[in-house]
C-alpha atoms as an extended CHARMM CRD file, in Angstrom:
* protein
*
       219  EXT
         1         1  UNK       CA            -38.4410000000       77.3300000000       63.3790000000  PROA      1               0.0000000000
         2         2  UNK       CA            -37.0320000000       74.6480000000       60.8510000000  PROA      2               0.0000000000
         3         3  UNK       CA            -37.9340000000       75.5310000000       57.3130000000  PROA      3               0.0000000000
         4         4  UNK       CA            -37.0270000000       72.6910000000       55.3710000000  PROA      4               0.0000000000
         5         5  UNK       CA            -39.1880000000       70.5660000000       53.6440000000  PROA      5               0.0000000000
         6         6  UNK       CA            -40.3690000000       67.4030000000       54.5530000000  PROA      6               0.0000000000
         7         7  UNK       CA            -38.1120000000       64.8330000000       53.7180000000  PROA      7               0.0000000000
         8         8  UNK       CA            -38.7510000000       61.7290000000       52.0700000000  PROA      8               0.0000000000
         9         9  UNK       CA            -38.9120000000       58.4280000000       54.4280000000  PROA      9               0.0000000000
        10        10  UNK       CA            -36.7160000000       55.7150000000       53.2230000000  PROA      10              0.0000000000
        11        11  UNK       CA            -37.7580000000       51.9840000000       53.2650000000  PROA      11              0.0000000000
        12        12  UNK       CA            -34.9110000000       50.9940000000       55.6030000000  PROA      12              0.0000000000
        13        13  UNK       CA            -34.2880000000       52.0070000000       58.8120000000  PROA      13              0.0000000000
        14        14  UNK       CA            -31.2500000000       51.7620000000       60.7890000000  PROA      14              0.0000000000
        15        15  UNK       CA            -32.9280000000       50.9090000000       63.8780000000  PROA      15              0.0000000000
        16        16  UNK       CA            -30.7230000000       47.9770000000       64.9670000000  PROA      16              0.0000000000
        17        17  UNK       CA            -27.9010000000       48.3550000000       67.9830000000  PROA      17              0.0000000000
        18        18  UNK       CA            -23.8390000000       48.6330000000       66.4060000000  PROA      18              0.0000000000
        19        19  UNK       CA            -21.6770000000       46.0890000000       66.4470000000  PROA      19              0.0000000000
        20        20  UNK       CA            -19.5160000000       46.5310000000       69.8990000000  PROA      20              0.0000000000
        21        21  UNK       CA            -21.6060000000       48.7270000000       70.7310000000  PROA      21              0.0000000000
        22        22  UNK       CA            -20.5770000000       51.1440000000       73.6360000000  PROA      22              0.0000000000
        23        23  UNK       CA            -23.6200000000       52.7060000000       75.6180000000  PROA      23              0.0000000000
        24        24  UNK       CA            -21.0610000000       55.4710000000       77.4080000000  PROA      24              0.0000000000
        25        25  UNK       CA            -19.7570000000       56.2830000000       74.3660000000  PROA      25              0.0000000000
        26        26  UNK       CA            -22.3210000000       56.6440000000       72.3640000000  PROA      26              0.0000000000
        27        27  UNK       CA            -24.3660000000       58.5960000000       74.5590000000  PROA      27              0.0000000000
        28        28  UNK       CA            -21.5340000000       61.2690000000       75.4930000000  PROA      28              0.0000000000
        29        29  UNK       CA            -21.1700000000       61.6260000000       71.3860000000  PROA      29              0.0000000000
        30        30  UNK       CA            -24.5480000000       62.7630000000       71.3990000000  PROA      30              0.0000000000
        31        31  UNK       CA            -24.7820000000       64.6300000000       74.0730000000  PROA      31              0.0000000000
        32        32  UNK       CA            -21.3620000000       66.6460000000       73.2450000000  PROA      32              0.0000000000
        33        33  UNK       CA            -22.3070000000       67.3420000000       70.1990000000  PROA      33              0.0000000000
        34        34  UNK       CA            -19.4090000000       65.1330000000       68.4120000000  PROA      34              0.0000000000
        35        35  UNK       CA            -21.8770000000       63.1360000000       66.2650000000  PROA      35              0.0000000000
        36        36  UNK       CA            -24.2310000000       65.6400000000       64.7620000000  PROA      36              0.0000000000
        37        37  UNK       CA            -28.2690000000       65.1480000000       64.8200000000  PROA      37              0.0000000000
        38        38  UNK       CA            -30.4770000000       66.5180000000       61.9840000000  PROA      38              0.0000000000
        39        39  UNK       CA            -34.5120000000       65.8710000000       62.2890000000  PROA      39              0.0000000000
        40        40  UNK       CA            -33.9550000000       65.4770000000       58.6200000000  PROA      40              0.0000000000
        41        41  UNK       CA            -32.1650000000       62.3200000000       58.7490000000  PROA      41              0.0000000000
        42        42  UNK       CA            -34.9300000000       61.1590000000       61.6100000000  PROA      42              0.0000000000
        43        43  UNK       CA            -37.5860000000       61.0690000000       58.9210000000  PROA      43              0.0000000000
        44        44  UNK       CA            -35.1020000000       59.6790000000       56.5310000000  PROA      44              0.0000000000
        45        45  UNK       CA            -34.8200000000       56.6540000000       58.8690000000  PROA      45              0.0000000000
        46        46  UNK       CA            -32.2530000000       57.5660000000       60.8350000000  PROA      46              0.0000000000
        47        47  UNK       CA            -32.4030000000       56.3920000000       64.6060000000  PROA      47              0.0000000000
        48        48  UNK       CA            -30.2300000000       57.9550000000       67.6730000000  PROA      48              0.0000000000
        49        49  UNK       CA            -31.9810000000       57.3500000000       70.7120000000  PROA      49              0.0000000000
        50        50  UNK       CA            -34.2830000000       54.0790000000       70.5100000000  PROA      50              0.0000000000
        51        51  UNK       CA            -31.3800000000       52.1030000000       71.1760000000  PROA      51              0.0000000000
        52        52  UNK       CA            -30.9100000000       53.2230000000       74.5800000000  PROA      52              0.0000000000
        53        53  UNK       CA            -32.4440000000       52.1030000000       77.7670000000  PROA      53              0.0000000000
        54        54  UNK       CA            -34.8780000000       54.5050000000       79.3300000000  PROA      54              0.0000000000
        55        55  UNK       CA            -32.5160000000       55.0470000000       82.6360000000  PROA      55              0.0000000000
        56        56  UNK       CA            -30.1110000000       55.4830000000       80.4200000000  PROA      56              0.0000000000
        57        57  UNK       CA            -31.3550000000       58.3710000000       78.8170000000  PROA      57              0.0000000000
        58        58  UNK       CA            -32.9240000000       59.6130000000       81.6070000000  PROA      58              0.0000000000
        59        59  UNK       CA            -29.9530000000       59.8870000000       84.0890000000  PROA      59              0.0000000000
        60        60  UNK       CA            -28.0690000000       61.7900000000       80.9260000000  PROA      60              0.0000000000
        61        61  UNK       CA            -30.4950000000       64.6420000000       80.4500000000  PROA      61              0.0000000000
        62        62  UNK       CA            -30.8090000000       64.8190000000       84.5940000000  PROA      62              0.0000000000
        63        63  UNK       CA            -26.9000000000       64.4920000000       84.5520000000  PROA      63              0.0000000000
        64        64  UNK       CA            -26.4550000000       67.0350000000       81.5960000000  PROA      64              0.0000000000
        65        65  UNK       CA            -28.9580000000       69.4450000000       83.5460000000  PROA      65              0.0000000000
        66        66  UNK       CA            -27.7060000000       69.2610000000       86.8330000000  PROA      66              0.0000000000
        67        67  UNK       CA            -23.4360000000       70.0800000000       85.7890000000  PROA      67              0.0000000000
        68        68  UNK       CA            -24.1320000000       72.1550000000       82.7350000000  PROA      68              0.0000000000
        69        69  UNK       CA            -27.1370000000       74.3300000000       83.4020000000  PROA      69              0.0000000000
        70        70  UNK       CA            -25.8930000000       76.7570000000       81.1390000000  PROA      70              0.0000000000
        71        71  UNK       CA            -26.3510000000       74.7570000000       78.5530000000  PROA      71              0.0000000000
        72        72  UNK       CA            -29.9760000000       73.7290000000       78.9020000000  PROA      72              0.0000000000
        73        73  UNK       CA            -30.7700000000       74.9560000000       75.3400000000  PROA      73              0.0000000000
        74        74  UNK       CA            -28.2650000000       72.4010000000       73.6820000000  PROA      74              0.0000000000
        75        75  UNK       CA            -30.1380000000       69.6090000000       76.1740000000  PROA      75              0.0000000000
        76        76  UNK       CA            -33.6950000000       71.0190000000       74.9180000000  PROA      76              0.0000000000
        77        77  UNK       CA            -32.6500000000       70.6310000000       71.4000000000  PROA      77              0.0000000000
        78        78  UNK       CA            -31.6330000000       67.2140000000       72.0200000000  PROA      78              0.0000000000
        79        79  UNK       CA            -34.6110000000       66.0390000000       73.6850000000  PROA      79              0.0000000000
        80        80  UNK       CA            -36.8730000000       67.9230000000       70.7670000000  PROA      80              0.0000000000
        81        81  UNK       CA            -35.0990000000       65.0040000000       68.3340000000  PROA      81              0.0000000000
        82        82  UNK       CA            -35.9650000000       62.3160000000       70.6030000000  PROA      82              0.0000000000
        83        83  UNK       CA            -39.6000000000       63.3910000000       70.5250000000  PROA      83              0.0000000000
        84        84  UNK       CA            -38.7010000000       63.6430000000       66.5020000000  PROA      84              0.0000000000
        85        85  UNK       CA            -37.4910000000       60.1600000000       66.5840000000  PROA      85              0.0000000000
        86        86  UNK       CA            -40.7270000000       58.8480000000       68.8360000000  PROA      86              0.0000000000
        87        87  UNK       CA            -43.3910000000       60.6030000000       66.7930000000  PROA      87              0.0000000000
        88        88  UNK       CA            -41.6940000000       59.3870000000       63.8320000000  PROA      88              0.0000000000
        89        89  UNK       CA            -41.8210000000       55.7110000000       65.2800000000  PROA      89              0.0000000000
        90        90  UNK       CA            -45.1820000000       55.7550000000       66.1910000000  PROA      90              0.0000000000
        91        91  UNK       CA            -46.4080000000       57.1040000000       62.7280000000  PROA      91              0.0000000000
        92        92  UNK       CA            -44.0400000000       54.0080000000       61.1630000000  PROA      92              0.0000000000
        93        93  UNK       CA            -46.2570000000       51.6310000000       63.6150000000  PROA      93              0.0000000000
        94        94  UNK       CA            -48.9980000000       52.2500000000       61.2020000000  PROA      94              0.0000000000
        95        95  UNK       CA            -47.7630000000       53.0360000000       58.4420000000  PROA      95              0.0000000000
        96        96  UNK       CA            -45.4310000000       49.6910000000       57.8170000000  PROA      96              0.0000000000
        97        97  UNK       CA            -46.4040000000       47.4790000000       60.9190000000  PROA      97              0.0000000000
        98        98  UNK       CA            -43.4830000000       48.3390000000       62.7010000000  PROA      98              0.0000000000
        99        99  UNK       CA            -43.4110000000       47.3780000000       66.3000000000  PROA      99              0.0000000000
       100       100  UNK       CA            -43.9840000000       49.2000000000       69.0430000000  PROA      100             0.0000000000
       101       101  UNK       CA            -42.0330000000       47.4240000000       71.2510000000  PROA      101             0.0000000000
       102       102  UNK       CA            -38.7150000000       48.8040000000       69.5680000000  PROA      102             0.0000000000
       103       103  UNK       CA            -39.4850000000       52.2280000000       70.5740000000  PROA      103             0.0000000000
       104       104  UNK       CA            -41.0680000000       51.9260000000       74.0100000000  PROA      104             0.0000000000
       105       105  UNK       CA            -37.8940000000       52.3480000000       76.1780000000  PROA      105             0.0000000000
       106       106  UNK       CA            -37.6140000000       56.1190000000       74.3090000000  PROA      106             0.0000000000
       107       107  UNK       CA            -41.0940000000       56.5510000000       74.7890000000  PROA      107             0.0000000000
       108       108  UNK       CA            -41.0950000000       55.9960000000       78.2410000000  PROA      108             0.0000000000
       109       109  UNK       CA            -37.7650000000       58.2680000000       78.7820000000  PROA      109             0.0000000000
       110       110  UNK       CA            -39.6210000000       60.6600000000       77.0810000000  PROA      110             0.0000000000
       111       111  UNK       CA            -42.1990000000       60.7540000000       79.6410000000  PROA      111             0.0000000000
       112       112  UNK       CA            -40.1310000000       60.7940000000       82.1900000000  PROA      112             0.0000000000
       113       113  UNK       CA            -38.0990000000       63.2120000000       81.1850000000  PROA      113             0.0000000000
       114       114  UNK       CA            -41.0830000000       65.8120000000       80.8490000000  PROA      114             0.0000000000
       115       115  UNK       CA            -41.3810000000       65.0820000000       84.8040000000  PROA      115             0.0000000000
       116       116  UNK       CA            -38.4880000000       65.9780000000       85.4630000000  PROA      116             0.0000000000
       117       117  UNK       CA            -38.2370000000       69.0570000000       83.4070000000  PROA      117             0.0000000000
       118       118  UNK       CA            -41.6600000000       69.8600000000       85.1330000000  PROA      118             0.0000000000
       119       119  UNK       CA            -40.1580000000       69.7090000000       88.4390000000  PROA      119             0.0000000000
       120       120  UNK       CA            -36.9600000000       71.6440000000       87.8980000000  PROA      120             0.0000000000
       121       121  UNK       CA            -39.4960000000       74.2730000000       86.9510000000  PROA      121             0.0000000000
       122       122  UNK       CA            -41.1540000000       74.1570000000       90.5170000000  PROA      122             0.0000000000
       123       123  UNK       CA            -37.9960000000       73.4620000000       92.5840000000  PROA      123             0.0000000000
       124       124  UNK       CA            -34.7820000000       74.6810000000       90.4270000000  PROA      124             0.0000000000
       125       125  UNK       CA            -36.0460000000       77.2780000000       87.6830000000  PROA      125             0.0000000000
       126       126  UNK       CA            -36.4770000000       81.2630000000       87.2940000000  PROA      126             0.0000000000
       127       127  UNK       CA            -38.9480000000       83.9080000000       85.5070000000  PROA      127             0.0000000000
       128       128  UNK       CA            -36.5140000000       83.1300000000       81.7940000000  PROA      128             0.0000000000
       129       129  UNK       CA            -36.3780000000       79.5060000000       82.0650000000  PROA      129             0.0000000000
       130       130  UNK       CA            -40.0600000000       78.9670000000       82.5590000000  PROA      130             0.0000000000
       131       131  UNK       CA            -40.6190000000       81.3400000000       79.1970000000  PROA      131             0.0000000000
       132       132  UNK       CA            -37.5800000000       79.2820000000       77.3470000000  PROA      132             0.0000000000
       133       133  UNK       CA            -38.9040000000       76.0690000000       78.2640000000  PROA      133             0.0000000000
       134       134  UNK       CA            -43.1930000000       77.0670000000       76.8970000000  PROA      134             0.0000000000
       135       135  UNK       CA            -41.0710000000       78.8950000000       73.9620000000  PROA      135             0.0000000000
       136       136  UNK       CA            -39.6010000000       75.4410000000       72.8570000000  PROA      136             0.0000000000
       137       137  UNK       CA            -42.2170000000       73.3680000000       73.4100000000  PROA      137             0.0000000000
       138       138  UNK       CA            -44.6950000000       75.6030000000       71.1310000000  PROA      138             0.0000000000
       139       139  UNK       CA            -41.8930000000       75.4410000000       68.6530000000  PROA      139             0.0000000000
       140       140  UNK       CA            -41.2870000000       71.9760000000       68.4770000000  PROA      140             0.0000000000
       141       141  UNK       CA            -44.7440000000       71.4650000000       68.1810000000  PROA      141             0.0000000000
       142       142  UNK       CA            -44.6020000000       73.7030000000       64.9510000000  PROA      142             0.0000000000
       143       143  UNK       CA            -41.8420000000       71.6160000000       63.9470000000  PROA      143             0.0000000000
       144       144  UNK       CA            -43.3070000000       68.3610000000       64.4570000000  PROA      144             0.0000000000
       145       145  UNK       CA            -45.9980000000       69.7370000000       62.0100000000  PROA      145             0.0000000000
       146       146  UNK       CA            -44.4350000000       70.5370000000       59.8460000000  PROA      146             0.0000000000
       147       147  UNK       CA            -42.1650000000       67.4970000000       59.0340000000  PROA      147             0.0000000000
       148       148  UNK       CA            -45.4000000000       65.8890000000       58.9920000000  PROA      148             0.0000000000
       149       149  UNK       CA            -47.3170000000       67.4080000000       56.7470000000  PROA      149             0.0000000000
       150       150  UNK       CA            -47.5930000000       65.2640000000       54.4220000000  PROA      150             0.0000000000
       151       151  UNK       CA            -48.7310000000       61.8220000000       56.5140000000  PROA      151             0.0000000000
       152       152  UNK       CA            -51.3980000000       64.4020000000       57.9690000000  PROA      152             0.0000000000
       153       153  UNK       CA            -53.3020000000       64.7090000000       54.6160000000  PROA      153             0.0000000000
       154       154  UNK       CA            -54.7730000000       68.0520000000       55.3510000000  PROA      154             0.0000000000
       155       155  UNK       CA            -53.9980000000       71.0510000000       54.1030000000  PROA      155             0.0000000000
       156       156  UNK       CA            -54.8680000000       73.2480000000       56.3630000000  PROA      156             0.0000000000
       157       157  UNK       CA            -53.1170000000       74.2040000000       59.5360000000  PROA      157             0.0000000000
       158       158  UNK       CA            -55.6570000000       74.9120000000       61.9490000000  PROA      158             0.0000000000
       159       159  UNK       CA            -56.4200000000       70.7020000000       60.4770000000  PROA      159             0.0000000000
       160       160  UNK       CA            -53.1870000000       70.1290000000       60.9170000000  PROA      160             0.0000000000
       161       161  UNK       CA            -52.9140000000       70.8410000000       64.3860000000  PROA      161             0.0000000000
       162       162  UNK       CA            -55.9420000000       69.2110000000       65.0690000000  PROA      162             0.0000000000
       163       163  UNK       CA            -54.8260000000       65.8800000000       63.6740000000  PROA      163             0.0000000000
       164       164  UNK       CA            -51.3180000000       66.5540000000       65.5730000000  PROA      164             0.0000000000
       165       165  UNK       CA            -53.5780000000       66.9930000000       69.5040000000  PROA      165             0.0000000000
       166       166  UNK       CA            -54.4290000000       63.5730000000       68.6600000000  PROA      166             0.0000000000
       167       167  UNK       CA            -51.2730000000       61.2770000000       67.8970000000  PROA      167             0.0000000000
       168       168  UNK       CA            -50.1700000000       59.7660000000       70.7190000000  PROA      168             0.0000000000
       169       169  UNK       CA            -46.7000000000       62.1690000000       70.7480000000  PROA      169             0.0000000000
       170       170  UNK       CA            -48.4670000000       65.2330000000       70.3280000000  PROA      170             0.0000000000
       171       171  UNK       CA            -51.0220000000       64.7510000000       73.0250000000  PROA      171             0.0000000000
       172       172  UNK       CA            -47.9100000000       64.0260000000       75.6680000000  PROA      172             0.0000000000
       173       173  UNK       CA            -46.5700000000       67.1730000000       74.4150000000  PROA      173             0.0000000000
       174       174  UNK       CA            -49.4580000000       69.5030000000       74.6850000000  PROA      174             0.0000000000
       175       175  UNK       CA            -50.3570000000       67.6930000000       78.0830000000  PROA      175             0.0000000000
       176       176  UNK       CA            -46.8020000000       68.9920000000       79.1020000000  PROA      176             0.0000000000
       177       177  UNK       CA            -47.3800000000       71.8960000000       77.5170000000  PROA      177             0.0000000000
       178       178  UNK       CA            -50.4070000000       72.6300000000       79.4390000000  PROA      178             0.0000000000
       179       179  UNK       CA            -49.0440000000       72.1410000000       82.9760000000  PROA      179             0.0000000000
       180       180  UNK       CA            -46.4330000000       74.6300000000       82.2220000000  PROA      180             0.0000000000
       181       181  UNK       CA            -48.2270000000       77.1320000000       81.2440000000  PROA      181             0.0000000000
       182       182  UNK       CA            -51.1770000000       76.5420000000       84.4180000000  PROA      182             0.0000000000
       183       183  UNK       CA            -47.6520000000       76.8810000000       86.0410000000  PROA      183             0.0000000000
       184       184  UNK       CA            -46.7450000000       80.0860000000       84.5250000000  PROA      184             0.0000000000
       185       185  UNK       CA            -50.6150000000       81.1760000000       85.0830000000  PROA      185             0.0000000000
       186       186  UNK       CA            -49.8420000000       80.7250000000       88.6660000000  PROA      186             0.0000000000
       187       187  UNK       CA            -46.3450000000       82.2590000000       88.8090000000  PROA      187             0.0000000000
       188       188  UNK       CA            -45.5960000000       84.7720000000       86.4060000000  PROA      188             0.0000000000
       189       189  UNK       CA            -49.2500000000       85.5840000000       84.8090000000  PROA      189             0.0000000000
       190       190  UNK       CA            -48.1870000000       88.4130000000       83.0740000000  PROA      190             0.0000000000
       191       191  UNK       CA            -45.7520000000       86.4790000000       81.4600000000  PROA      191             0.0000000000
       192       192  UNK       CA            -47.8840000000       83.6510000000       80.4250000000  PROA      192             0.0000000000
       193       193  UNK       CA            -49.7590000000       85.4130000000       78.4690000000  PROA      193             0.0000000000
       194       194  UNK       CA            -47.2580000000       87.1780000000       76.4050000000  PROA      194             0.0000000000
       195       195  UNK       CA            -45.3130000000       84.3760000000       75.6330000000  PROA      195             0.0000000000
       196       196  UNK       CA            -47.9620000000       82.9650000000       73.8480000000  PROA      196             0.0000000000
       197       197  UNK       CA            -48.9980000000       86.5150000000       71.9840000000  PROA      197             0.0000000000
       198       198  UNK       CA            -45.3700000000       86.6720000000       70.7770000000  PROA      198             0.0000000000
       199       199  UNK       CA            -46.4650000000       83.3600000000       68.5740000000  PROA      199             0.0000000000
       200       200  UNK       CA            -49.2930000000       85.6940000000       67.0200000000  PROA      200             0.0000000000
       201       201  UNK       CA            -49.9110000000       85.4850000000       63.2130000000  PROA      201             0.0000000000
       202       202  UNK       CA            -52.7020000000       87.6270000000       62.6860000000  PROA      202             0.0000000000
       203       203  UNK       CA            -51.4200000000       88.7230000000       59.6110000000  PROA      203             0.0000000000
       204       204  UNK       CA            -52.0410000000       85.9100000000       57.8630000000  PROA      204             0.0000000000
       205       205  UNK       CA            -55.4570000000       84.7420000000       56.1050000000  PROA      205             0.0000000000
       206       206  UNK       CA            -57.4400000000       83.1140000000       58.4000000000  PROA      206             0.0000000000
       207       207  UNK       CA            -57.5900000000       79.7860000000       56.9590000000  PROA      207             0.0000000000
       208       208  UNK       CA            -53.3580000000       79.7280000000       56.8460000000  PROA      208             0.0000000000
       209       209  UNK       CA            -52.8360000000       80.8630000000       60.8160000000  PROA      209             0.0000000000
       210       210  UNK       CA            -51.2320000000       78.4250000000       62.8510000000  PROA      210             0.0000000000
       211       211  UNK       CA            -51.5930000000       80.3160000000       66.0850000000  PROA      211             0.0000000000
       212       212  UNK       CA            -55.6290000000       80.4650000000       66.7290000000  PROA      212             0.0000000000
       213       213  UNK       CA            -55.6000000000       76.7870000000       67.9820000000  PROA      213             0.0000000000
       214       214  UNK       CA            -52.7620000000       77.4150000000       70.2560000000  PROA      214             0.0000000000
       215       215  UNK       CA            -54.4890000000       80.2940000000       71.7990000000  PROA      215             0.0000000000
       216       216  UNK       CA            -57.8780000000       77.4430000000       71.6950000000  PROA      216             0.0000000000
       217       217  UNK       CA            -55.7900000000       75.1420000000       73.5700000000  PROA      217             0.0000000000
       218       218  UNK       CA            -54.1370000000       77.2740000000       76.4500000000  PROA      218             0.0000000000
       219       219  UNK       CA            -57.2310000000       79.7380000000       76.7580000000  PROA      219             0.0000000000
């Protein structure tokens, strides 16, 4: 899980298409790992994905899935900073009036891609990639948290999560979230169940665990 603090957001945002701009290009930088991408620099107002059409982005991650299976953890941490970058817009939508409409093509890919990872799960997955897939989408959810902290203006986590259920990127995660694990609950019950034990933090005072509403969610 990411540690760092929350950055500050800056008051400009490069949200605006390059000059000769090259869709190909820019895409395979991303995806190859040639031009870096820090959630940092999301919240600092640095954009990498809104620029994109949603096919675009969509037939990338299917593309990127389908040749390089193996390397389905470097596509899940790519697709954790578009969610960055779309929860990040939507807060900016009320925060500073700034318009929907330039983030709705990642939105959208967004949703679709969560279709499509739900349906390599049914038709293309094993036992370990179910388990990888519910262990990075409790994480980012952490993450997203976290790096929000400070628009949430509650202290508590248990509040904190509560606030994060309903944003409008949260809920589309947990809804994801959910149908995974009902699939898991289906498939591999034993499984289920421990994956989400493994996120236990009993130890901790009450009033600082992050894990109860997880467990309220699922259970």
């Amino acid at each position: 899980m990411i540690n760092s603090r929350f950055p500050a957001s800056h008051d400009s945002l490069n949200m605006g298409a390059k000059k000769n701009f090259n869709v190909i290009e820019a895409l395979d930088k991303l995806f190859d790992g040639s031009e870096g991408i820090e959630c940092p620099a999301i919240y600092r107002g640095q954009s990498y994905w809104i620029q994109f059409e949603t096919a675009q982005i969509v037939d990338k991650v299917k593309e990127y899935f389908r040749l390089m299976p193996t390397a389905r953890p470097a596509a899940f941490y790519l697709i954790g900073t578009m969610i960055h970058e779309d929860f990040n817009c939507s807060f900016l939508e009320k925060e500073r009036n700034f318009s929907a409409l330039k983030y709705f093509k990642l939105h959208d890919a967004i949703e679709q891609i969560y279709s499509h990872i739900f349906e390599l799960l049914q038709t293309a997955s094993n036992r370990s990639d179910t388990i990888d897939i519910l262990k990075w989408g409790i994480n980012l959810c952490f993450d997203l948290i976290h790096f929000n902290q400070r628009r949430m203006n509650v202290a508590k986590p248990s509040l904190q999560a509560e606030t994060f259920k309903h944003t409008e990127s949260g809920a589309r995660l947990l809804q994801f979230l959910e149908k995974v694990f009902i699939f898991m609950l289906q498939t591999y019950p034993d499984e289920s169940f421990y994956t989400l034990v493994i996120f236990s933090d009993t130890n901790r005072p009450v009033e600082e665990r992050q894990f109860e509403w997880l467990m309220i969610f699922f259970l």
